[in-house]
Amino acid sequence: MLDYAVTLEFDRASHEKLQALIDQVSAATGCDHMPRMGIPPHVTVSAFRSEREAELIAAMDDLAAGMHRCELTLANIGVFNPLVIYVGPVVNEFLMDTCRQVNARMLPLGEVGNRGRYLPWQWVPHVGIAVKMNPQALRVGFDILQREFTACTVTVERIVLARAEPYEPLKTWELR
């Protein structure tokens, strides 16, 4: 079985702002997994394993057709200690509904992935800035974000179905 993720991606200006933070933390810490693997700034709403790729794409075609763009407020800096530093959105109805709907559509076509961390009510929405960190890099990354990040509004413009590990987007849907 392959690992998959469904992610939300942002408008160009927000993408560039978040990518600049990712690049800055990567350069200062050497934790370059995200830029090296071509992983864009995003919020993952579902992670699962499946062998039914064509059916996953068809299910996402149906789901994405009814989705609209939405604004999110990125308001905090967070840590999944000690491996990940992120900026977090204020949880809203769009995020929770998207997480519920995507998982409800995808999981019958596979099984829960990433130890269930992306299931509704077990999920911490976040935009990863750096992953696979060590404690020293985490401190450096946090110092950078504390200095450079300010709360902001971003627009979710796309939803993406991707293979995970290594990251490979399969299909992107522009939201209305």
mmCIF file of C-alpha atoms in Angstrom:
data_model
loop_
_atom_site.group_PDB
_atom_site.id
_atom_site.type_symbol
_atom_site.label_atom_id
_atom_site.label_comp_id
_atom_site.label_asym_id
_atom_site.label_seq_id
_atom_site.Cartn_x
_atom_site.Cartn_y
_atom_site.Cartn_z
ATOM 1 C CA MET A 1 0.000 0.000 0.000
ATOM 2 C CA LEU A 2 1.097 3.543 -0.714
ATOM 3 C CA ASP A 3 0.876 6.527 1.621
ATOM 4 C CA TYR A 4 -1.284 9.453 0.476
ATOM 5 C CA ALA A 5 -2.185 12.891 1.801
ATOM 6 C CA VAL A 6 -4.807 15.464 0.946
ATOM 7 C CA THR A 7 -3.552 18.988 1.473
ATOM 8 C CA LEU A 8 -4.752 22.568 1.221
ATOM 9 C CA GLU A 9 -2.541 25.103 -0.573
ATOM 10 C CA PHE A 10 -2.592 28.889 -0.568
ATOM 11 C CA ASP A 11 -2.726 31.975 -2.754
ATOM 12 C CA ARG A 12 0.551 33.101 -4.336
ATOM 13 C CA ALA A 13 1.412 35.892 -1.880
ATOM 14 C CA SER A 14 0.794 33.645 1.142
ATOM 15 C CA HIS A 15 2.714 30.794 -0.473
ATOM 16 C CA GLU A 16 5.714 33.065 -1.042
ATOM 17 C CA LYS A 17 5.609 34.429 2.510
ATOM 18 C CA LEU A 18 5.441 30.938 4.047
ATOM 19 C CA GLN A 19 8.058 29.544 1.659
ATOM 20 C CA ALA A 20 10.411 32.346 2.708
ATOM 21 C CA LEU A 21 10.034 31.240 6.347
ATOM 22 C CA ILE A 22 10.631 27.600 5.366
ATOM 23 C CA ASP A 23 13.745 28.572 3.402
ATOM 24 C CA GLN A 24 15.091 30.787 6.177
ATOM 25 C CA VAL A 25 14.681 28.098 8.844
ATOM 26 C CA SER A 26 16.128 25.478 6.497
ATOM 27 C CA ALA A 27 19.230 27.587 5.776
ATOM 28 C CA ALA A 28 19.830 28.345 9.457
ATOM 29 C CA THR A 29 19.245 24.822 10.780
ATOM 30 C CA GLY A 30 20.248 22.514 7.954
ATOM 31 C CA CYS A 31 16.842 20.838 8.288
ATOM 32 C CA ASP A 32 16.059 21.026 4.588
ATOM 33 C CA HIS A 33 13.650 18.126 4.087
ATOM 34 C CA MET A 34 10.732 20.270 2.922
ATOM 35 C CA PRO A 35 12.570 22.383 0.326
ATOM 36 C CA ARG A 36 14.743 19.466 -0.809
ATOM 37 C CA MET A 37 11.662 17.279 -1.398
ATOM 38 C CA GLY A 38 9.708 20.110 -3.081
ATOM 39 C CA ILE A 39 6.995 20.128 -0.417
ATOM 40 C CA PRO A 40 5.087 23.433 -0.648
ATOM 41 C CA PRO A 41 3.502 25.243 2.297
ATOM 42 C CA HIS A 42 0.238 23.455 3.063
ATOM 43 C CA VAL A 43 -2.203 22.150 5.649
ATOM 44 C CA THR A 44 -2.691 18.375 5.529
ATOM 45 C CA VAL A 45 -6.323 17.374 6.144
ATOM 46 C CA SER A 46 -6.019 13.607 5.697
ATOM 47 C CA ALA A 47 -3.321 10.927 5.633
ATOM 48 C CA PHE A 48 -4.106 7.378 4.585
ATOM 49 C CA ARG A 49 -2.805 4.249 2.869
ATOM 50 C CA SER A 50 -4.410 2.737 -0.212
ATOM 51 C CA GLU A 51 -3.912 0.651 -3.336
ATOM 52 C CA ARG A 52 -6.834 2.280 -5.176
ATOM 53 C CA GLU A 53 -5.315 5.422 -6.686
ATOM 54 C CA ALA A 54 -7.781 5.858 -9.563
ATOM 55 C CA GLU A 55 -10.696 5.633 -7.120
ATOM 56 C CA LEU A 56 -9.026 8.137 -4.788
ATOM 57 C CA ILE A 57 -8.732 10.629 -7.648
ATOM 58 C CA ALA A 58 -12.369 10.065 -8.673
ATOM 59 C CA ALA A 59 -13.559 10.570 -5.076
ATOM 60 C CA MET A 60 -11.555 13.798 -4.823
ATOM 61 C CA ASP A 61 -12.965 14.976 -8.182
ATOM 62 C CA ASP A 62 -16.450 14.745 -6.671
ATOM 63 C CA LEU A 63 -15.504 16.282 -3.343
ATOM 64 C CA ALA A 64 -13.464 19.175 -4.763
ATOM 65 C CA ALA A 65 -16.259 20.149 -7.156
ATOM 66 C CA GLY A 66 -18.314 21.398 -4.194
ATOM 67 C CA MET A 67 -15.537 23.206 -2.345
ATOM 68 C CA HIS A 68 -14.958 26.958 -2.178
ATOM 69 C CA ARG A 69 -11.942 29.081 -1.330
ATOM 70 C CA CYS A 70 -11.652 30.104 2.278
ATOM 71 C CA GLU A 71 -9.547 32.443 4.336
ATOM 72 C CA LEU A 72 -7.575 31.162 7.312
ATOM 73 C CA THR A 73 -5.867 33.150 9.996
ATOM 74 C CA LEU A 74 -2.413 31.839 10.834
ATOM 75 C CA ALA A 75 -1.998 32.972 14.408
ATOM 76 C CA ASN A 76 0.505 30.863 16.338
ATOM 77 C CA ILE A 77 3.850 29.118 16.343
ATOM 78 C CA GLY A 78 3.806 25.505 17.477
ATOM 79 C CA VAL A 79 6.024 22.502 17.982
ATOM 80 C CA PHE A 80 5.533 18.766 17.744
ATOM 81 C CA ASN A 81 8.446 18.167 20.073
ATOM 82 C CA PRO A 82 11.216 17.683 19.024
ATOM 83 C CA LEU A 83 10.770 17.037 15.298
ATOM 84 C CA VAL A 84 8.469 19.696 13.791
ATOM 85 C CA ILE A 85 8.004 23.440 14.012
ATOM 86 C CA TYR A 86 4.932 24.994 12.430
ATOM 87 C CA VAL A 87 2.602 27.960 12.216
ATOM 88 C CA GLY A 88 -0.972 27.172 13.105
ATOM 89 C CA PRO A 89 -4.321 28.386 11.840
ATOM 90 C CA VAL A 90 -7.243 29.360 13.974
ATOM 91 C CA VAL A 91 -9.530 26.346 13.644
ATOM 92 C CA ASN A 92 -12.704 27.193 11.792
ATOM 93 C CA GLU A 93 -15.689 25.420 10.254
ATOM 94 C CA PHE A 94 -13.996 25.136 6.850
ATOM 95 C CA LEU A 95 -11.017 23.254 8.301
ATOM 96 C CA MET A 96 -13.086 20.884 10.411
ATOM 97 C CA ASP A 97 -15.610 20.206 7.635
ATOM 98 C CA THR A 98 -12.830 19.591 5.111
ATOM 99 C CA CYS A 99 -11.051 17.179 7.461
ATOM 100 C CA ARG A 100 -14.291 15.283 8.135
ATOM 101 C CA GLN A 101 -15.409 15.169 4.505
ATOM 102 C CA VAL A 102 -12.045 14.130 3.056
ATOM 103 C CA ASN A 103 -11.527 11.393 5.635
ATOM 104 C CA ALA A 104 -15.091 10.129 5.144
ATOM 105 C CA ARG A 105 -14.457 9.827 1.385
ATOM 106 C CA MET A 106 -10.890 8.487 1.433
ATOM 107 C CA LEU A 107 -10.816 6.000 4.300
ATOM 108 C CA PRO A 108 -13.331 3.561 2.733
ATOM 109 C CA LEU A 109 -10.800 3.304 -0.123
ATOM 110 C CA GLY A 110 -7.884 2.444 2.150
ATOM 111 C CA GLU A 111 -6.875 2.634 5.770
ATOM 112 C CA VAL A 112 -5.826 5.247 8.296
ATOM 113 C CA GLY A 113 -2.279 6.497 7.839
ATOM 114 C CA ASN A 114 0.215 8.466 9.921
ATOM 115 C CA ARG A 115 -0.970 6.807 13.138
ATOM 116 C CA GLY A 116 -4.373 8.508 12.935
ATOM 117 C CA ARG A 117 -2.957 11.991 13.489
ATOM 118 C CA TYR A 118 -5.106 13.460 10.685
ATOM 119 C CA LEU A 119 -8.466 12.089 11.767
ATOM 120 C CA PRO A 120 -11.179 14.496 12.899
ATOM 121 C CA TRP A 121 -10.768 15.428 16.564
ATOM 122 C CA GLN A 122 -7.261 13.909 16.634
ATOM 123 C CA TRP A 123 -5.809 16.425 14.176
ATOM 124 C CA VAL A 124 -3.843 19.589 14.908
ATOM 125 C CA PRO A 125 -4.079 21.750 11.780
ATOM 126 C CA HIS A 126 -0.682 23.227 10.952
ATOM 127 C CA VAL A 127 1.600 24.549 8.234
ATOM 128 C CA GLY A 128 4.923 22.777 8.702
ATOM 129 C CA ILE A 129 7.930 25.085 8.551
ATOM 130 C CA ALA A 130 10.585 22.444 9.261
ATOM 131 C CA VAL A 131 10.454 18.711 9.958
ATOM 132 C CA LYS A 132 12.893 16.010 11.021
ATOM 133 C CA MET A 133 14.561 18.458 13.395
ATOM 134 C CA ASN A 134 16.788 17.875 16.406
ATOM 135 C CA PRO A 135 16.429 19.830 19.668
ATOM 136 C CA GLN A 136 19.138 22.381 18.785
ATOM 137 C CA ALA A 137 17.672 23.037 15.328
ATOM 138 C CA LEU A 138 14.235 23.378 16.893
ATOM 139 C CA ARG A 139 15.503 26.152 19.172
ATOM 140 C CA VAL A 140 17.107 27.978 16.242
ATOM 141 C CA GLY A 141 13.969 27.588 14.130
ATOM 142 C CA PHE A 142 11.755 28.831 16.944
ATOM 143 C CA ASP A 143 13.969 31.907 17.400
ATOM 144 C CA ILE A 144 13.634 32.696 13.694
ATOM 145 C CA LEU A 145 9.853 32.292 13.698
ATOM 146 C CA GLN A 146 9.512 34.317 16.878
ATOM 147 C CA ARG A 147 11.365 37.144 15.137
ATOM 148 C CA GLU A 148 9.915 36.822 11.608
ATOM 149 C CA PHE A 149 6.371 35.454 11.863
ATOM 150 C CA THR A 150 3.359 37.640 12.512
ATOM 151 C CA ALA A 151 -0.255 36.569 12.429
ATOM 152 C CA CYS A 152 -1.705 36.818 8.931
ATOM 153 C CA THR A 153 -4.620 35.829 6.756
ATOM 154 C CA VAL A 154 -4.102 33.365 3.916
ATOM 155 C CA THR A 155 -6.510 32.134 1.278
ATOM 156 C CA VAL A 156 -6.901 28.426 0.601
ATOM 157 C CA GLU A 157 -7.123 28.238 -3.198
ATOM 158 C CA ARG A 158 -6.359 24.581 -3.950
ATOM 159 C CA ILE A 159 -6.830 21.079 -2.622
ATOM 160 C CA VAL A 160 -4.242 18.470 -3.608
ATOM 161 C CA LEU A 161 -4.075 14.687 -3.574
ATOM 162 C CA ALA A 162 -0.439 13.624 -3.226
ATOM 163 C CA ARG A 163 1.608 10.547 -2.617
ATOM 164 C CA ALA A 164 3.593 10.946 0.560
ATOM 165 C CA GLU A 165 7.179 9.858 1.294
ATOM 166 C CA PRO A 166 8.410 10.930 -1.176
ATOM 167 C CA TYR A 167 6.043 13.782 -1.872
ATOM 168 C CA GLU A 168 4.464 13.644 -5.326
ATOM 169 C CA PRO A 169 1.331 15.622 -6.146
ATOM 170 C CA LEU A 170 -1.091 13.539 -8.213
ATOM 171 C CA LYS A 171 -3.836 16.042 -8.916
ATOM 172 C CA THR A 172 -4.652 19.595 -7.884
ATOM 173 C CA TRP A 173 -8.114 21.108 -7.838
ATOM 174 C CA GLU A 174 -8.631 24.878 -7.923
ATOM 175 C CA LEU A 175 -11.377 25.874 -5.503
ATOM 176 C CA ARG A 176 -14.185 28.187 -6.618
#
